[in-house]
Amino acid sequence: MFGITTPPMEKSLRVLAALLGYPDAQMRSYLGEMRELLRDERAITASRLAELDALMDSLQRAEPLAAEADYVELFDRGRATSLHLFEHVHGDSRDRGPAMIDLGQTYEKTGLILAEGELPDYLPAVLEFVSTQPPKEAKAFLGEMAHIFNAIFGALQQRESAYASVLGALLELAGEKAQPVKPAEEEPLDESWAEPVVFDGCSSKGQAKPGQPQPIQVVRKSTPQGPRQGAST
């Protein structure tokens, strides 16, 4: 008996990775191409595509500085919406360091190289890696992260952010139902930064907390070939 074939999702994953990246002028210049790629591959449902269109429309209409400031406020100033997956799994525990190393080695084995300063658990980079896998394996990989996606999805919905559509699309590609998880109440930012994160003295976004030496700055890039972000071949 023949099994069910998992449809291709490589292009869609790369578009979703790019949409979660920093919305600078270069990223926003690819929005038209992103729409076409999503429609050509047809891996995402029509209703979810409509939501993604709304997100891309808002990015196109927004003043550049406002779009970038909103992104930083949304993703860089709280754990609930962090795009660093190990922040949701390990928090500030010492388990995060070895997990980072293991994931980075997984990328290297497949010939992927992170952008300078990028951390392996940054979701756009993870999606770039998943996009290189055969569809069946990619779907299974996404399924293993579904509980994290639902947590971020819930936090974004609570903030009434159009970016929730990206996490909803990822859950669909994983064959899972989008079930938003109500985020726990977060402590004020100043309090959460009172103690250094246990991973080489840097925070989840590679920026130093007060008193931390040798900060690692995250560099967000897009390759000349299109809206690829985070990891490159």
Tab-separated table of C-alpha atoms in Angstrom:
chain	number	residue	atom	x	y	z
A	1	MET	CA	0.000	0.000	0.000
A	2	PHE	CA	1.386	3.379	-0.998
A	3	GLY	CA	1.925	6.031	1.655
A	4	ILE	CA	0.739	9.620	1.435
A	5	THR	CA	3.286	11.878	-0.232
A	6	THR	CA	4.135	15.051	1.654
A	7	PRO	CA	3.954	18.019	-0.740
A	8	PRO	CA	6.988	20.274	-1.223
A	9	MET	CA	7.346	23.125	1.252
A	10	GLU	CA	10.902	24.356	0.646
A	11	LYS	CA	9.934	27.716	-0.882
A	12	SER	CA	7.241	28.380	1.701
A	13	LEU	CA	9.631	27.699	4.573
A	14	ARG	CA	12.164	30.129	3.156
A	15	VAL	CA	9.511	32.805	2.736
A	16	LEU	CA	8.289	32.309	6.301
A	17	ALA	CA	11.890	32.495	7.517
A	18	ALA	CA	12.332	35.794	5.688
A	19	LEU	CA	9.052	37.186	7.037
A	20	LEU	CA	10.297	36.567	10.582
A	21	GLY	CA	13.513	38.420	9.831
A	22	TYR	CA	14.296	42.048	10.582
A	23	PRO	CA	12.125	44.173	8.230
A	24	ASP	CA	14.806	46.370	6.728
A	25	ALA	CA	14.566	47.886	3.254
A	26	GLN	CA	16.181	44.873	1.580
A	27	MET	CA	13.804	42.405	3.209
A	28	ARG	CA	10.754	44.510	2.296
A	29	SER	CA	11.926	44.789	-1.312
A	30	TYR	CA	11.362	41.030	-1.637
A	31	LEU	CA	7.726	41.048	-0.472
A	32	GLY	CA	6.315	40.820	-3.998
A	33	GLU	CA	8.523	37.820	-4.771
A	34	MET	CA	7.507	36.212	-1.478
A	35	ARG	CA	3.825	36.386	-2.425
A	36	GLU	CA	4.513	34.683	-5.740
A	37	LEU	CA	6.572	31.901	-4.170
A	38	LEU	CA	3.847	31.099	-1.629
A	39	ARG	CA	1.196	30.918	-4.317
A	40	ASP	CA	3.313	28.882	-6.703
A	41	GLU	CA	4.102	26.192	-4.139
A	42	ARG	CA	0.556	25.986	-2.706
A	43	ALA	CA	1.737	24.419	0.531
A	44	ILE	CA	-0.237	26.840	2.715
A	45	THR	CA	-4.033	27.072	2.826
A	46	ALA	CA	-5.882	29.955	1.175
A	47	SER	CA	-7.166	31.321	4.475
A	48	ARG	CA	-3.676	31.403	5.963
A	49	LEU	CA	-2.300	32.961	2.770
A	50	ALA	CA	-4.815	35.768	3.175
A	51	GLU	CA	-3.445	36.422	6.671
A	52	LEU	CA	0.124	36.416	5.373
A	53	ASP	CA	-0.917	38.846	2.648
A	54	ALA	CA	-2.262	41.160	5.347
A	55	LEU	CA	1.073	40.992	7.169
A	56	MET	CA	3.013	41.772	3.993
A	57	ASP	CA	0.612	44.612	3.162
A	58	SER	CA	1.204	46.127	6.591
A	59	LEU	CA	4.981	45.885	6.138
A	60	GLN	CA	4.741	47.578	2.742
A	61	ARG	CA	2.557	50.404	4.050
A	62	ALA	CA	4.479	51.057	7.255
A	63	GLU	CA	7.080	53.761	7.607
A	64	PRO	CA	10.470	51.967	7.523
A	65	LEU	CA	11.596	53.140	10.959
A	66	ALA	CA	8.214	52.314	12.462
A	67	ALA	CA	8.253	48.784	11.023
A	68	GLU	CA	11.729	48.161	12.397
A	69	ALA	CA	10.924	49.641	15.813
A	70	ASP	CA	7.729	47.571	16.066
A	71	TYR	CA	9.694	44.424	15.223
A	72	VAL	CA	12.275	45.094	17.948
A	73	GLU	CA	9.575	45.849	20.499
A	74	LEU	CA	7.685	42.678	19.589
A	75	PHE	CA	10.466	40.113	19.342
A	76	ASP	CA	13.401	41.505	21.313
A	77	ARG	CA	11.761	42.657	24.537
A	78	GLY	CA	10.238	39.588	26.131
A	79	ARG	CA	10.644	35.845	26.358
A	80	ALA	CA	7.086	34.945	25.289
A	81	THR	CA	7.604	36.171	21.715
A	82	SER	CA	11.309	35.387	21.437
A	83	LEU	CA	12.337	33.856	18.112
A	84	HIS	CA	15.119	31.942	19.847
A	85	LEU	CA	13.618	28.505	20.378
A	86	PHE	CA	15.863	27.410	23.230
A	87	GLU	CA	14.659	30.439	25.178
A	88	HIS	CA	11.305	28.627	25.378
A	89	VAL	CA	12.821	25.199	26.098
A	90	HIS	CA	15.808	25.864	28.352
A	91	GLY	CA	15.375	29.479	29.418
A	92	ASP	CA	18.543	30.575	31.173
A	93	SER	CA	19.612	27.105	32.271
A	94	ARG	CA	23.023	25.625	31.525
A	95	ASP	CA	21.401	23.113	29.172
A	96	ARG	CA	21.070	25.840	26.580
A	97	GLY	CA	24.781	25.989	25.769
A	98	PRO	CA	25.222	22.305	24.801
A	99	ALA	CA	21.947	22.429	22.859
A	100	MET	CA	23.293	25.392	20.870
A	101	ILE	CA	26.473	23.510	20.065
A	102	ASP	CA	24.602	20.378	18.962
A	103	LEU	CA	22.305	22.361	16.669
A	104	GLY	CA	25.202	24.285	15.159
A	105	GLN	CA	27.004	21.018	14.429
A	106	THR	CA	23.863	19.678	12.756
A	107	TYR	CA	23.912	22.660	10.400
A	108	GLU	CA	27.588	22.194	9.626
A	109	LYS	CA	27.097	18.520	8.733
A	110	THR	CA	24.626	19.541	6.024
A	111	GLY	CA	26.880	22.289	4.676
A	112	LEU	CA	24.946	25.213	6.153
A	113	ILE	CA	26.842	28.147	7.613
A	114	LEU	CA	25.233	30.667	9.956
A	115	ALA	CA	25.482	34.366	9.229
A	116	GLU	CA	28.178	36.029	11.308
A	117	GLY	CA	27.006	36.488	14.888
A	118	GLU	CA	23.806	34.482	14.426
A	119	LEU	CA	22.731	31.961	17.057
A	120	PRO	CA	21.673	28.461	15.933
A	121	ASP	CA	18.267	28.519	17.647
A	122	TYR	CA	17.076	31.691	15.875
A	123	LEU	CA	13.845	30.568	14.201
A	124	PRO	CA	14.563	31.997	10.711
A	125	ALA	CA	17.886	30.093	10.717
A	126	VAL	CA	16.152	26.914	11.896
A	127	LEU	CA	13.604	27.235	9.088
A	128	GLU	CA	16.372	27.700	6.530
A	129	PHE	CA	17.833	24.403	7.708
A	130	VAL	CA	14.455	22.637	7.650
A	131	SER	CA	13.888	23.891	4.090
A	132	THR	CA	16.897	21.828	2.942
A	133	GLN	CA	15.325	18.577	4.163
A	134	PRO	CA	13.038	16.276	2.136
A	135	PRO	CA	9.347	17.192	2.650
A	136	LYS	CA	8.553	14.237	4.928
A	137	GLU	CA	11.515	14.934	7.198
A	138	ALA	CA	10.821	18.672	7.151
A	139	LYS	CA	7.233	18.091	8.261
A	140	ALA	CA	8.370	15.794	11.080
A	141	PHE	CA	10.999	18.319	12.199
A	142	LEU	CA	8.371	21.059	12.346
A	143	GLY	CA	6.053	18.740	14.254
A	144	GLU	CA	8.654	18.330	16.995
A	145	MET	CA	8.601	22.105	17.487
A	146	ALA	CA	4.806	22.504	17.364
A	147	HIS	CA	4.474	23.096	21.107
A	148	ILE	CA	6.930	25.994	20.859
A	149	PHE	CA	5.163	27.402	17.804
A	150	ASN	CA	1.834	27.307	19.643
A	151	ALA	CA	3.375	29.150	22.583
A	152	ILE	CA	4.729	31.931	20.360
A	153	PHE	CA	1.485	31.899	18.346
A	154	GLY	CA	-0.515	32.490	21.525
A	155	ALA	CA	1.760	35.322	22.663
A	156	LEU	CA	1.517	37.030	19.265
A	157	GLN	CA	-2.260	36.667	19.194
A	158	GLN	CA	-2.447	38.195	22.664
A	159	ARG	CA	-0.577	41.198	21.267
A	160	GLU	CA	-2.918	41.242	18.225
A	161	SER	CA	0.115	40.972	15.951
A	162	ALA	CA	-0.190	40.056	12.282
A	163	TYR	CA	3.019	38.047	12.729
A	164	ALA	CA	0.861	35.342	14.355
A	165	SER	CA	-0.051	34.286	10.807
A	166	VAL	CA	3.534	33.094	10.224
A	167	LEU	CA	3.427	30.767	13.233
A	168	GLY	CA	-0.024	29.573	12.176
A	169	ALA	CA	1.373	28.731	8.744
A	170	LEU	CA	4.264	26.806	10.296
A	171	LEU	CA	1.823	24.749	12.355
A	172	GLU	CA	-0.147	23.941	9.212
A	173	LEU	CA	3.008	22.814	7.431
A	174	ALA	CA	3.728	20.582	10.425
A	175	GLY	CA	0.311	18.976	10.041
A	176	GLU	CA	-0.707	20.376	13.419
A	177	LYS	CA	-3.627	22.489	14.557
A	178	ALA	CA	-2.901	26.026	15.657
A	179	GLN	CA	-3.793	25.959	19.346
A	180	PRO	CA	-2.566	29.152	21.007
A	181	VAL	CA	-1.079	28.687	24.456
A	182	LYS	CA	-1.767	31.499	26.900
A	183	PRO	CA	1.639	32.934	27.805
A	184	ALA	CA	2.687	33.183	31.422
A	185	GLU	CA	2.881	36.659	32.888
A	186	GLU	CA	6.378	37.987	32.340
A	187	GLU	CA	8.406	39.906	34.868
A	188	PRO	CA	9.415	43.475	34.005
A	189	LEU	CA	12.286	43.633	31.541
A	190	ASP	CA	14.658	45.329	33.975
A	191	GLU	CA	14.140	42.513	36.486
A	192	SER	CA	14.518	39.739	33.914
A	193	TRP	CA	17.857	41.254	32.904
A	194	ALA	CA	19.128	41.513	36.455
A	195	GLU	CA	21.182	38.305	36.165
A	196	PRO	CA	23.256	37.299	33.119
A	197	VAL	CA	22.112	34.502	30.834
A	198	VAL	CA	24.162	31.325	31.158
A	199	PHE	CA	25.540	31.126	27.621
A	200	ASP	CA	28.875	32.807	27.069
A	201	GLY	CA	27.669	36.010	28.676
A	202	CYS	CA	25.151	36.943	25.989
A	203	SER	CA	21.391	37.228	25.890
A	204	SER	CA	19.010	35.420	23.569
A	205	LYS	CA	19.391	38.111	20.904
A	206	GLY	CA	23.151	38.320	21.234
A	207	GLN	CA	23.003	41.661	23.033
A	208	ALA	CA	24.702	42.191	26.379
A	209	LYS	CA	22.780	42.838	29.548
A	210	PRO	CA	24.121	45.477	31.911
A	211	GLY	CA	27.590	44.512	33.076
A	212	GLN	CA	28.077	41.686	30.559
A	213	PRO	CA	31.389	41.675	28.688
A	214	GLN	CA	32.042	40.668	25.068
A	215	PRO	CA	28.531	40.953	23.596
A	216	ILE	CA	27.711	39.015	20.449
A	217	GLN	CA	25.726	41.150	18.013
A	218	VAL	CA	23.198	39.438	15.777
A	219	VAL	CA	23.590	40.278	12.085
A	220	ARG	CA	20.481	39.900	9.985
A	221	LYS	CA	21.186	39.379	6.298
A	222	SER	CA	19.437	38.360	3.082
A	223	THR	CA	21.372	36.621	0.328
A	224	PRO	CA	21.479	38.140	-3.177
A	225	GLN	CA	19.475	35.189	-4.555
A	226	GLY	CA	16.303	36.117	-2.723
A	227	PRO	CA	14.619	36.262	0.633
A	228	ARG	CA	16.837	33.740	2.379
A	229	GLN	CA	17.870	34.565	5.908
A	230	GLY	CA	19.834	33.182	8.792
A	231	ALA	CA	21.725	30.245	7.271
A	232	SER	CA	23.276	29.837	3.861
A	233	THR	CA	24.841	27.080	1.840
